[in-house]
PDB file of C-alpha atoms in Angstrom:
ATOM      1  CA  UNK A   1      -0.016   0.041  -0.012  1.00  0.00           C
ATOM      2  CA  UNK A   2       2.863   2.423   0.788  1.00  0.00           C
ATOM      3  CA  UNK A   3       4.355   1.709  -2.686  1.00  0.00           C
ATOM      4  CA  UNK A   4       0.940   2.388  -4.255  1.00  0.00           C
ATOM      5  CA  UNK A   5       0.690   5.767  -2.533  1.00  0.00           C
ATOM      6  CA  UNK A   6       4.219   6.762  -3.400  1.00  0.00           C
ATOM      7  CA  UNK A   7       3.578   6.070  -7.011  1.00  0.00           C
ATOM      8  CA  UNK A   8       0.400   7.943  -7.016  1.00  0.00           C
ATOM      9  CA  UNK A   9       1.820  10.977  -5.247  1.00  0.00           C
ATOM     10  CA  UNK A  10       4.930  10.978  -7.634  1.00  0.00           C
ATOM     11  CA  UNK A  11       2.604  10.761 -10.748  1.00  0.00           C
ATOM     12  CA  UNK A  12       0.594  13.710  -9.406  1.00  0.00           C
ATOM     13  CA  UNK A  13       3.691  15.787  -8.804  1.00  0.00           C
ATOM     14  CA  UNK A  14       5.010  15.007 -12.284  1.00  0.00           C
ATOM     15  CA  UNK A  15       1.805  16.016 -14.014  1.00  0.00           C
ATOM     16  CA  UNK A  16       1.437  18.858 -11.675  1.00  0.00           C
ATOM     17  CA  UNK A  17       4.603  20.444 -13.044  1.00  0.00           C
ATOM     18  CA  UNK A  18       3.027  20.466 -16.549  1.00  0.00           C
ATOM     19  CA  UNK A  19      -0.176  21.981 -15.065  1.00  0.00           C
ATOM     20  CA  UNK A  20       2.068  24.620 -13.605  1.00  0.00           C
ATOM     21  CA  UNK A  21       3.507  25.487 -16.956  1.00  0.00           C
ATOM     22  CA  UNK A  22      -0.086  25.771 -18.444  1.00  0.00           C
ATOM     23  CA  UNK A  23      -1.054  27.974 -15.478  1.00  0.00           C
ATOM     24  CA  UNK A  24       2.120  30.085 -15.822  1.00  0.00           C
ATOM     25  CA  UNK A  25       1.176  31.122 -19.397  1.00  0.00           C
ATOM     26  CA  UNK A  26      -2.214  32.318 -18.168  1.00  0.00           C
ATOM     27  CA  UNK A  27      -0.893  34.130 -15.110  1.00  0.00           C
ATOM     28  CA  UNK A  28       1.866  35.908 -17.063  1.00  0.00           C
ATOM     29  CA  UNK A  29      -0.650  37.319 -19.501  1.00  0.00           C
ATOM     30  CA  UNK A  30      -2.871  38.467 -16.678  1.00  0.00           C
ATOM     31  CA  UNK A  31      -0.102  39.713 -14.428  1.00  0.00           C
ATOM     32  CA  UNK A  32       1.235  42.078 -17.072  1.00  0.00           C
ATOM     33  CA  UNK A  33      -1.694  42.911 -19.379  1.00  0.00           C
ATOM     34  CA  UNK A  34      -4.618  42.512 -16.851  1.00  0.00           C
ATOM     35  CA  UNK A  35      -6.643  40.510 -19.444  1.00  0.00           C
ATOM     36  CA  UNK A  36      -8.018  36.961 -18.769  1.00  0.00           C
ATOM     37  CA  UNK A  37      -7.325  34.621 -21.778  1.00  0.00           C
ATOM     38  CA  UNK A  38     -10.460  32.350 -21.972  1.00  0.00           C
ATOM     39  CA  UNK A  39      -8.867  30.770 -25.126  1.00  0.00           C
ATOM     40  CA  UNK A  40      -5.999  29.461 -23.110  1.00  0.00           C
ATOM     41  CA  UNK A  41      -7.217  25.857 -23.220  1.00  0.00           C
ATOM     42  CA  UNK A  42      -7.442  26.079 -27.047  1.00  0.00           C
ATOM     43  CA  UNK A  43      -3.804  27.094 -27.159  1.00  0.00           C
ATOM     44  CA  UNK A  44      -2.871  24.082 -25.103  1.00  0.00           C
ATOM     45  CA  UNK A  45      -4.844  21.807 -27.542  1.00  0.00           C
ATOM     46  CA  UNK A  46      -3.081  23.460 -30.473  1.00  0.00           C
ATOM     47  CA  UNK A  47       0.210  22.242 -28.752  1.00  0.00           C
ATOM     48  CA  UNK A  48      -1.264  18.743 -28.374  1.00  0.00           C
ATOM     49  CA  UNK A  49      -2.081  18.668 -32.134  1.00  0.00           C
ATOM     50  CA  UNK A  50       1.504  20.008 -32.946  1.00  0.00           C
ATOM     51  CA  UNK A  51       2.899  17.206 -30.866  1.00  0.00           C
ATOM     52  CA  UNK A  52       0.579  14.654 -32.550  1.00  0.00           C
ATOM     53  CA  UNK A  53       1.403  15.775 -36.160  1.00  0.00           C
ATOM     54  CA  UNK A  54       5.125  16.349 -35.759  1.00  0.00           C
ATOM     55  CA  UNK A  55       5.561  12.899 -34.206  1.00  0.00           C
ATOM     56  CA  UNK A  56       3.343  11.142 -36.838  1.00  0.00           C
ATOM     57  CA  UNK A  57       4.782  12.987 -39.866  1.00  0.00           C
ATOM     58  CA  UNK A  58       8.444  13.459 -38.934  1.00  0.00           C
ATOM     59  CA  UNK A  59       8.723  10.802 -36.249  1.00  0.00           C
ATOM     60  CA  UNK A  60      10.704  13.301 -34.038  1.00  0.00           C
ATOM     61  CA  UNK A  61      11.110  13.014 -30.206  1.00  0.00           C
ATOM     62  CA  UNK A  62       8.535  14.825 -28.122  1.00  0.00           C
ATOM     63  CA  UNK A  63      11.250  17.358 -26.938  1.00  0.00           C
ATOM     64  CA  UNK A  64      11.724  18.436 -30.586  1.00  0.00           C
ATOM     65  CA  UNK A  65       7.848  18.623 -30.983  1.00  0.00           C
ATOM     66  CA  UNK A  66       7.687  20.852 -27.861  1.00  0.00           C
ATOM     67  CA  UNK A  67      10.425  23.167 -29.344  1.00  0.00           C
ATOM     68  CA  UNK A  68       8.430  23.415 -32.517  1.00  0.00           C
ATOM     69  CA  UNK A  69       5.285  24.130 -30.525  1.00  0.00           C
ATOM     70  CA  UNK A  70       7.128  26.880 -28.597  1.00  0.00           C
ATOM     71  CA  UNK A  71       8.091  28.696 -31.788  1.00  0.00           C
ATOM     72  CA  UNK A  72       4.823  28.294 -33.551  1.00  0.00           C
ATOM     73  CA  UNK A  73       2.669  29.278 -30.509  1.00  0.00           C
ATOM     74  CA  UNK A  74       4.886  32.266 -29.661  1.00  0.00           C
ATOM     75  CA  UNK A  75       4.438  33.628 -33.147  1.00  0.00           C
ATOM     76  CA  UNK A  76       0.794  32.869 -33.071  1.00  0.00           C
ATOM     77  CA  UNK A  77       0.343  34.640 -29.623  1.00  0.00           C
ATOM     78  CA  UNK A  78       2.425  37.603 -30.838  1.00  0.00           C
ATOM     79  CA  UNK A  79       0.331  38.124 -34.044  1.00  0.00           C
ATOM     80  CA  UNK A  80      -2.940  37.539 -32.090  1.00  0.00           C
ATOM     81  CA  UNK A  81      -2.006  40.279 -29.598  1.00  0.00           C
ATOM     82  CA  UNK A  82      -0.869  42.678 -32.320  1.00  0.00           C
ATOM     83  CA  UNK A  83      -3.919  42.199 -34.506  1.00  0.00           C
ATOM     84  CA  UNK A  84      -6.738  41.624 -32.035  1.00  0.00           C
ATOM     85  CA  UNK A  85      -6.057  41.608 -28.411  1.00  0.00           C
ATOM     86  CA  UNK A  86      -4.279  45.053 -28.132  1.00  0.00           C
ATOM     87  CA  UNK A  87      -7.529  46.771 -29.276  1.00  0.00           C
ATOM     88  CA  UNK A  88      -9.299  45.491 -26.026  1.00  0.00           C
ATOM     89  CA  UNK A  89      -6.511  45.778 -23.429  1.00  0.00           C
ATOM     90  CA  UNK A  90      -7.748  49.136 -22.067  1.00  0.00           C
ATOM     91  CA  UNK A  91     -11.465  48.334 -22.677  1.00  0.00           C
ATOM     92  CA  UNK A  92     -13.775  47.338 -19.820  1.00  0.00           C
ATOM     93  CA  UNK A  93     -13.434  43.680 -18.601  1.00  0.00           C
ATOM     94  CA  UNK A  94     -16.834  42.516 -20.043  1.00  0.00           C
ATOM     95  CA  UNK A  95     -15.602  43.542 -23.551  1.00  0.00           C
ATOM     96  CA  UNK A  96     -12.421  41.441 -22.962  1.00  0.00           C
ATOM     97  CA  UNK A  97     -14.445  38.487 -21.699  1.00  0.00           C
ATOM     98  CA  UNK A  98     -16.715  38.607 -24.840  1.00  0.00           C
ATOM     99  CA  UNK A  99     -13.655  38.794 -27.213  1.00  0.00           C
ATOM    100  CA  UNK A 100     -11.704  35.939 -25.526  1.00  0.00           C
ATOM    101  CA  UNK A 101     -14.860  33.655 -25.394  1.00  0.00           C
ATOM    102  CA  UNK A 102     -15.371  34.494 -29.052  1.00  0.00           C
ATOM    103  CA  UNK A 103     -11.791  33.518 -29.820  1.00  0.00           C
ATOM    104  CA  UNK A 104     -12.184  30.345 -27.852  1.00  0.00           C
ATOM    105  CA  UNK A 105     -15.216  29.300 -29.822  1.00  0.00           C
ATOM    106  CA  UNK A 106     -13.466  30.306 -33.119  1.00  0.00           C
ATOM    107  CA  UNK A 107     -10.476  28.206 -32.239  1.00  0.00           C
ATOM    108  CA  UNK A 108     -12.554  25.214 -31.240  1.00  0.00           C
ATOM    109  CA  UNK A 109     -14.476  25.507 -34.511  1.00  0.00           C
ATOM    110  CA  UNK A 110     -11.245  25.619 -36.550  1.00  0.00           C
ATOM    111  CA  UNK A 111      -9.956  22.482 -34.710  1.00  0.00           C
ATOM    112  CA  UNK A 112     -13.206  20.635 -35.413  1.00  0.00           C
ATOM    113  CA  UNK A 113     -13.176  21.577 -38.999  1.00  0.00           C
ATOM    114  CA  UNK A 114      -9.543  20.649 -39.460  1.00  0.00           C
ATOM    115  CA  UNK A 115      -9.280  17.451 -37.522  1.00  0.00           C
ATOM    116  CA  UNK A 116     -12.848  16.256 -36.713  1.00  0.00           C
ATOM    117  CA  UNK A 117     -14.188  15.263 -33.250  1.00  0.00           C
ATOM    118  CA  UNK A 118     -12.426  11.845 -33.059  1.00  0.00           C
ATOM    119  CA  UNK A 119      -9.523  11.304 -30.628  1.00  0.00           C
ATOM    120  CA  UNK A 120      -6.081  10.915 -32.229  1.00  0.00           C
ATOM    121  CA  UNK A 121      -3.465   9.185 -29.978  1.00  0.00           C
ATOM    122  CA  UNK A 122       0.095  10.237 -30.464  1.00  0.00           C
ATOM    123  CA  UNK A 123       2.148   7.281 -31.699  1.00  0.00           C
ATOM    124  CA  UNK A 124       5.082   7.759 -29.333  1.00  0.00           C
ATOM    125  CA  UNK A 125       7.145   5.044 -27.762  1.00  0.00           C
ATOM    126  CA  UNK A 126       7.265   7.067 -24.580  1.00  0.00           C
ATOM    127  CA  UNK A 127       3.757   6.082 -23.874  1.00  0.00           C
ATOM    128  CA  UNK A 128       4.847   2.494 -23.282  1.00  0.00           C
ATOM    129  CA  UNK A 129       8.114   3.009 -21.491  1.00  0.00           C
ATOM    130  CA  UNK A 130       8.471   2.946 -17.749  1.00  0.00           C
ATOM    131  CA  UNK A 131      11.295   3.703 -15.270  1.00  0.00           C
ATOM    132  CA  UNK A 132      11.715   1.957 -11.921  1.00  0.00           C
ATOM    133  CA  UNK A 133      13.344   4.064  -9.147  1.00  0.00           C
ATOM    134  CA  UNK A 134      13.161   2.182  -5.911  1.00  0.00           C
ATOM    135  CA  UNK A 135       9.635   1.586  -5.088  1.00  0.00           C
ATOM    136  CA  UNK A 136       8.336   3.909  -7.831  1.00  0.00           C
ATOM    137  CA  UNK A 137       7.434   2.798 -11.295  1.00  0.00           C
ATOM    138  CA  UNK A 138       6.789   5.858 -13.467  1.00  0.00           C
ATOM    139  CA  UNK A 139       6.010   6.122 -17.149  1.00  0.00           C
ATOM    140  CA  UNK A 140       8.802   7.904 -19.045  1.00  0.00           C
ATOM    141  CA  UNK A 141       6.468  10.195 -20.894  1.00  0.00           C
ATOM    142  CA  UNK A 142       5.350  11.785 -17.652  1.00  0.00           C
ATOM    143  CA  UNK A 143       8.983  12.096 -16.401  1.00  0.00           C
ATOM    144  CA  UNK A 144      10.142  13.800 -19.606  1.00  0.00           C
ATOM    145  CA  UNK A 145       7.097  16.021 -19.681  1.00  0.00           C
ATOM    146  CA  UNK A 146       7.614  17.111 -15.969  1.00  0.00           C
ATOM    147  CA  UNK A 147      11.397  17.555 -16.279  1.00  0.00           C
ATOM    148  CA  UNK A 148      11.106  19.718 -19.347  1.00  0.00           C
ATOM    149  CA  UNK A 149       8.300  21.840 -17.736  1.00  0.00           C
ATOM    150  CA  UNK A 150      10.402  22.268 -14.604  1.00  0.00           C
ATOM    151  CA  UNK A 151      13.439  23.387 -16.610  1.00  0.00           C
ATOM    152  CA  UNK A 152      11.278  25.759 -18.663  1.00  0.00           C
ATOM    153  CA  UNK A 153       9.645  27.210 -15.589  1.00  0.00           C
ATOM    154  CA  UNK A 154      13.015  27.792 -13.977  1.00  0.00           C
ATOM    155  CA  UNK A 155      14.499  29.238 -17.191  1.00  0.00           C
ATOM    156  CA  UNK A 156      11.602  31.562 -17.734  1.00  0.00           C
ATOM    157  CA  UNK A 157      11.722  32.711 -14.040  1.00  0.00           C
ATOM    158  CA  UNK A 158      15.492  33.517 -14.327  1.00  0.00           C
ATOM    159  CA  UNK A 159      15.017  35.248 -17.665  1.00  0.00           C
ATOM    160  CA  UNK A 160      12.141  37.479 -16.361  1.00  0.00           C
ATOM    161  CA  UNK A 161      14.000  38.269 -13.207  1.00  0.00           C
ATOM    162  CA  UNK A 162      17.516  39.068 -14.590  1.00  0.00           C
ATOM    163  CA  UNK A 163      17.203  40.075 -18.178  1.00  0.00           C
ATOM    164  CA  UNK A 164      16.569  43.602 -19.438  1.00  0.00           C
ATOM    165  CA  UNK A 165      13.355  42.592 -21.052  1.00  0.00           C
ATOM    166  CA  UNK A 166      12.189  40.883 -17.900  1.00  0.00           C
ATOM    167  CA  UNK A 167      12.667  44.261 -16.081  1.00  0.00           C
ATOM    168  CA  UNK A 168      10.723  45.974 -18.759  1.00  0.00           C
ATOM    169  CA  UNK A 169       7.965  43.397 -18.345  1.00  0.00           C
ATOM    170  CA  UNK A 170       7.794  43.832 -14.629  1.00  0.00           C
ATOM    171  CA  UNK A 171       7.805  47.613 -15.030  1.00  0.00           C
ATOM    172  CA  UNK A 172       4.864  47.406 -17.461  1.00  0.00           C
ATOM    173  CA  UNK A 173       2.999  45.164 -15.089  1.00  0.00           C
ATOM    174  CA  UNK A 174       3.573  47.381 -12.062  1.00  0.00           C
ATOM    175  CA  UNK A 175       2.901  50.732 -13.757  1.00  0.00           C
ATOM    176  CA  UNK A 176       1.908  50.930 -17.417  1.00  0.00           C
ATOM    177  CA  UNK A 177       1.708  54.768 -17.425  1.00  0.00           C
ATOM    178  CA  UNK A 178       5.048  55.032 -15.758  1.00  0.00           C
ATOM    179  CA  UNK A 179       6.618  52.634 -18.326  1.00  0.00           C
ATOM    180  CA  UNK A 180       5.317  54.784 -20.981  1.00  0.00           C
ATOM    181  CA  UNK A 181       6.847  57.884 -19.298  1.00  0.00           C
ATOM    182  CA  UNK A 182      10.283  56.364 -19.243  1.00  0.00           C
ATOM    183  CA  UNK A 183      10.146  55.259 -22.832  1.00  0.00           C
ATOM    184  CA  UNK A 184       9.242  51.699 -22.650  1.00  0.00           C
ATOM    185  CA  UNK A 185       7.622  50.218 -25.805  1.00  0.00           C
ATOM    186  CA  UNK A 186       4.567  48.927 -24.037  1.00  0.00           C
ATOM    187  CA  UNK A 187       2.777  47.593 -27.061  1.00  0.00           C
ATOM    188  CA  UNK A 188       5.841  45.441 -27.886  1.00  0.00           C
ATOM    189  CA  UNK A 189       6.070  44.301 -24.233  1.00  0.00           C
ATOM    190  CA  UNK A 190       2.478  43.239 -24.375  1.00  0.00           C
ATOM    191  CA  UNK A 191       2.818  41.419 -27.651  1.00  0.00           C
ATOM    192  CA  UNK A 192       5.912  39.525 -26.395  1.00  0.00           C
ATOM    193  CA  UNK A 193       4.156  38.774 -23.168  1.00  0.00           C
ATOM    194  CA  UNK A 194       1.104  37.258 -24.859  1.00  0.00           C
ATOM    195  CA  UNK A 195       3.550  35.333 -27.174  1.00  0.00           C
ATOM    196  CA  UNK A 196       5.311  33.890 -24.082  1.00  0.00           C
ATOM    197  CA  UNK A 197       1.998  32.942 -22.514  1.00  0.00           C
ATOM    198  CA  UNK A 198       0.882  31.250 -25.675  1.00  0.00           C
ATOM    199  CA  UNK A 199       4.221  29.394 -25.986  1.00  0.00           C
ATOM    200  CA  UNK A 200       3.881  28.103 -22.431  1.00  0.00           C
ATOM    201  CA  UNK A 201       0.420  26.654 -23.304  1.00  0.00           C
ATOM    202  CA  UNK A 202       1.806  25.161 -26.593  1.00  0.00           C
ATOM    203  CA  UNK A 203       4.758  23.544 -25.083  1.00  0.00           C
ATOM    204  CA  UNK A 204       2.691  22.092 -22.270  1.00  0.00           C
ATOM    205  CA  UNK A 205       0.273  20.691 -24.845  1.00  0.00           C
ATOM    206  CA  UNK A 206       3.079  19.133 -26.879  1.00  0.00           C
ATOM    207  CA  UNK A 207       4.668  17.579 -23.807  1.00  0.00           C
ATOM    208  CA  UNK A 208       1.428  15.807 -22.769  1.00  0.00           C
ATOM    209  CA  UNK A 209       0.481  14.703 -26.170  1.00  0.00           C
ATOM    210  CA  UNK A 210       1.713  11.111 -25.389  1.00  0.00           C
ATOM    211  CA  UNK A 211      -0.622  11.212 -22.424  1.00  0.00           C
ATOM    212  CA  UNK A 212      -3.804  12.622 -23.853  1.00  0.00           C
ATOM    213  CA  UNK A 213      -5.388  11.886 -27.225  1.00  0.00           C
ATOM    214  CA  UNK A 214      -5.557  14.944 -29.366  1.00  0.00           C
ATOM    215  CA  UNK A 215      -9.229  16.109 -29.655  1.00  0.00           C
ATOM    216  CA  UNK A 216     -10.827  19.633 -29.737  1.00  0.00           C
ATOM    217  CA  UNK A 217     -13.084  19.031 -26.751  1.00  0.00           C
ATOM    218  CA  UNK A 218     -10.033  18.911 -24.387  1.00  0.00           C
ATOM    219  CA  UNK A 219      -9.849  22.725 -24.709  1.00  0.00           C
ATOM    220  CA  UNK A 220     -12.610  23.321 -22.203  1.00  0.00           C
ATOM    221  CA  UNK A 221     -11.061  21.048 -19.709  1.00  0.00           C
ATOM    222  CA  UNK A 222      -7.637  22.671 -19.977  1.00  0.00           C
ATOM    223  CA  UNK A 223      -9.070  26.239 -19.657  1.00  0.00           C
ATOM    224  CA  UNK A 224     -10.941  25.270 -16.555  1.00  0.00           C
ATOM    225  CA  UNK A 225      -7.871  23.554 -15.244  1.00  0.00           C
ATOM    226  CA  UNK A 226      -5.697  26.587 -15.887  1.00  0.00           C
ATOM    227  CA  UNK A 227      -8.167  28.824 -14.064  1.00  0.00           C
ATOM    228  CA  UNK A 228      -8.462  26.566 -11.103  1.00  0.00           C
ATOM    229  CA  UNK A 229      -4.660  26.346 -10.928  1.00  0.00           C
ATOM    230  CA  UNK A 230      -4.084  30.020 -10.968  1.00  0.00           C
ATOM    231  CA  UNK A 231      -6.768  30.799  -8.538  1.00  0.00           C
ATOM    232  CA  UNK A 232      -5.471  28.193  -6.071  1.00  0.00           C
ATOM    233  CA  UNK A 233      -1.925  29.512  -6.493  1.00  0.00           C
ATOM    234  CA  UNK A 234      -2.835  33.160  -6.681  1.00  0.00           C
ATOM    235  CA  UNK A 235      -3.702  34.937  -9.857  1.00  0.00           C
ATOM    236  CA  UNK A 236      -0.694  36.918 -11.249  1.00  0.00           C
ATOM    237  CA  UNK A 237       1.868  35.085  -9.034  1.00  0.00           C
ATOM    238  CA  UNK A 238       4.679  33.173 -10.673  1.00  0.00           C
ATOM    239  CA  UNK A 239       5.367  30.938  -7.725  1.00  0.00           C
ATOM    240  CA  UNK A 240       1.593  30.587  -7.226  1.00  0.00           C
ATOM    241  CA  UNK A 241       1.192  29.083 -10.638  1.00  0.00           C
ATOM    242  CA  UNK A 242       3.755  26.430  -9.869  1.00  0.00           C
ATOM    243  CA  UNK A 243       2.466  25.558  -6.465  1.00  0.00           C
ATOM    244  CA  UNK A 244      -1.167  25.522  -7.809  1.00  0.00           C
ATOM    245  CA  UNK A 245      -0.326  23.098 -10.504  1.00  0.00           C
ATOM    246  CA  UNK A 246       1.441  20.801  -8.080  1.00  0.00           C
ATOM    247  CA  UNK A 247      -1.482  20.979  -5.699  1.00  0.00           C
ATOM    248  CA  UNK A 248      -4.062  20.206  -8.438  1.00  0.00           C
ATOM    249  CA  UNK A 249      -1.860  17.384  -9.847  1.00  0.00           C
ATOM    250  CA  UNK A 250      -1.543  15.708  -6.421  1.00  0.00           C
ATOM    251  CA  UNK A 251      -5.283  16.262  -5.670  1.00  0.00           C
ATOM    252  CA  UNK A 252      -6.274  14.572  -8.944  1.00  0.00           C
ATOM    253  CA  UNK A 253      -4.008  11.574  -8.342  1.00  0.00           C
ATOM    254  CA  UNK A 254      -5.362  11.166  -4.754  1.00  0.00           C
ATOM    255  CA  UNK A 255      -8.969  11.446  -5.951  1.00  0.00           C
ATOM    256  CA  UNK A 256      -8.435   8.728  -8.582  1.00  0.00           C
ATOM    257  CA  UNK A 257      -6.933   6.445  -6.027  1.00  0.00           C
ATOM    258  CA  UNK A 258      -9.360   7.041  -3.153  1.00  0.00           C
ATOM    259  CA  UNK A 259     -12.519   7.120  -5.122  1.00  0.00           C
ATOM    260  CA  UNK A 260     -12.696   6.463  -8.880  1.00  0.00           C
ATOM    261  CA  UNK A 261     -10.765   7.872 -11.845  1.00  0.00           C
ATOM    262  CA  UNK A 262     -13.845   9.859 -12.881  1.00  0.00           C
ATOM    263  CA  UNK A 263     -13.605  11.731  -9.550  1.00  0.00           C
ATOM    264  CA  UNK A 264     -10.208  13.168 -10.256  1.00  0.00           C
ATOM    265  CA  UNK A 265     -11.754  16.261 -11.857  1.00  0.00           C
ATOM    266  CA  UNK A 266     -14.143  16.782  -8.949  1.00  0.00           C
ATOM    267  CA  UNK A 267     -11.647  16.998  -6.131  1.00  0.00           C
ATOM    268  CA  UNK A 268      -9.713  20.008  -7.535  1.00  0.00           C
ATOM    269  CA  UNK A 269     -12.944  21.937  -7.746  1.00  0.00           C
ATOM    270  CA  UNK A 270     -13.840  21.099  -4.156  1.00  0.00           C
ATOM    271  CA  UNK A 271     -10.389  22.213  -3.208  1.00  0.00           C
ATOM    272  CA  UNK A 272     -10.907  25.506  -5.138  1.00  0.00           C
ATOM    273  CA  UNK A 273     -14.076  26.228  -3.253  1.00  0.00           C
ATOM    274  CA  UNK A 274     -12.419  25.510   0.095  1.00  0.00           C
ATOM    275  CA  UNK A 275      -9.452  27.848  -0.826  1.00  0.00           C
ATOM    276  CA  UNK A 276     -11.860  30.540  -2.007  1.00  0.00           C
ATOM    277  CA  UNK A 277     -13.642  30.462   1.381  1.00  0.00           C
ATOM    278  CA  UNK A 278     -10.720  30.641   3.620  1.00  0.00           C
ATOM    279  CA  UNK A 279      -8.048  32.383   1.295  1.00  0.00           C
ATOM    280  CA  UNK A 280      -9.873  34.080  -1.490  1.00  0.00           C
ATOM    281  CA  UNK A 281      -6.452  35.357  -3.064  1.00  0.00           C
ATOM    282  CA  UNK A 282      -5.025  31.924  -3.324  1.00  0.00           C
ATOM    283  CA  UNK A 283      -1.663  30.893  -1.841  1.00  0.00           C
ATOM    284  CA  UNK A 284       0.401  33.866  -3.181  1.00  0.00           C
ATOM    285  CA  UNK A 285      -2.238  36.236  -4.668  1.00  0.00           C
ATOM    286  CA  UNK A 286      -1.708  39.944  -4.206  1.00  0.00           C
ATOM    287  CA  UNK A 287      -4.231  41.909  -2.129  1.00  0.00           C
ATOM    288  CA  UNK A 288      -5.307  44.043  -5.133  1.00  0.00           C
ATOM    289  CA  UNK A 289      -6.122  40.971  -7.369  1.00  0.00           C
TER     290      UNK A 289
END
């Protein structure tokens, strides 16, 4: 029984790191631009399909597929912000909600028209490989996804903290008007920020493509998952996104073991309600959010 629990908790932590990467993309966009991307789940699914097609057509490793997804989704997010999102950044929130819900429906429709509703499993050997570490037996796809996600989270955190662009991004997040006064190119900062958030979603989708069948209907689940994760961790908090992802991943694993696999999506929402009651800002949320 102890070995079973250790395996369940380890699997929850591994998938939680990927959830943290998904949530990080959402929280970066909100933290800097103060817009809520309701189409974030669709961007994760774009990454899943990129992983599916690159592995199927070119037979490349998932890491390479994730790198391709990062580039494609960064450019997609950059162009989307430049052409559409920037026109609504300073609009009231209900305008933003309508636009992003519309984008979500549009992207889901495009996915359905392009690939159909049928699930498409990624033909990766990672899905069938396991690694034994002491009492733990873990699938290699989950280990690789978690390790890559963890490295990307650490690298992105260091880049945003120590680079010149990272300082510009933090300045734009703290005081947009002040950034304009000192000469920051705020539109460019916003476009790159949205590109980074989209790339996080795309990379996470590609990394988990061996674990989830590619299908358009996953988008709603990933959008809700991202929102639950950032609310639990604290909307706008970098560390909160990571901690929220780990918390949700472990909660799902425990729910599947203690109850039934179908309950794994229910426990995170119960946890969300409890946290909202006792700590509405989440673990690391700022008081003004």
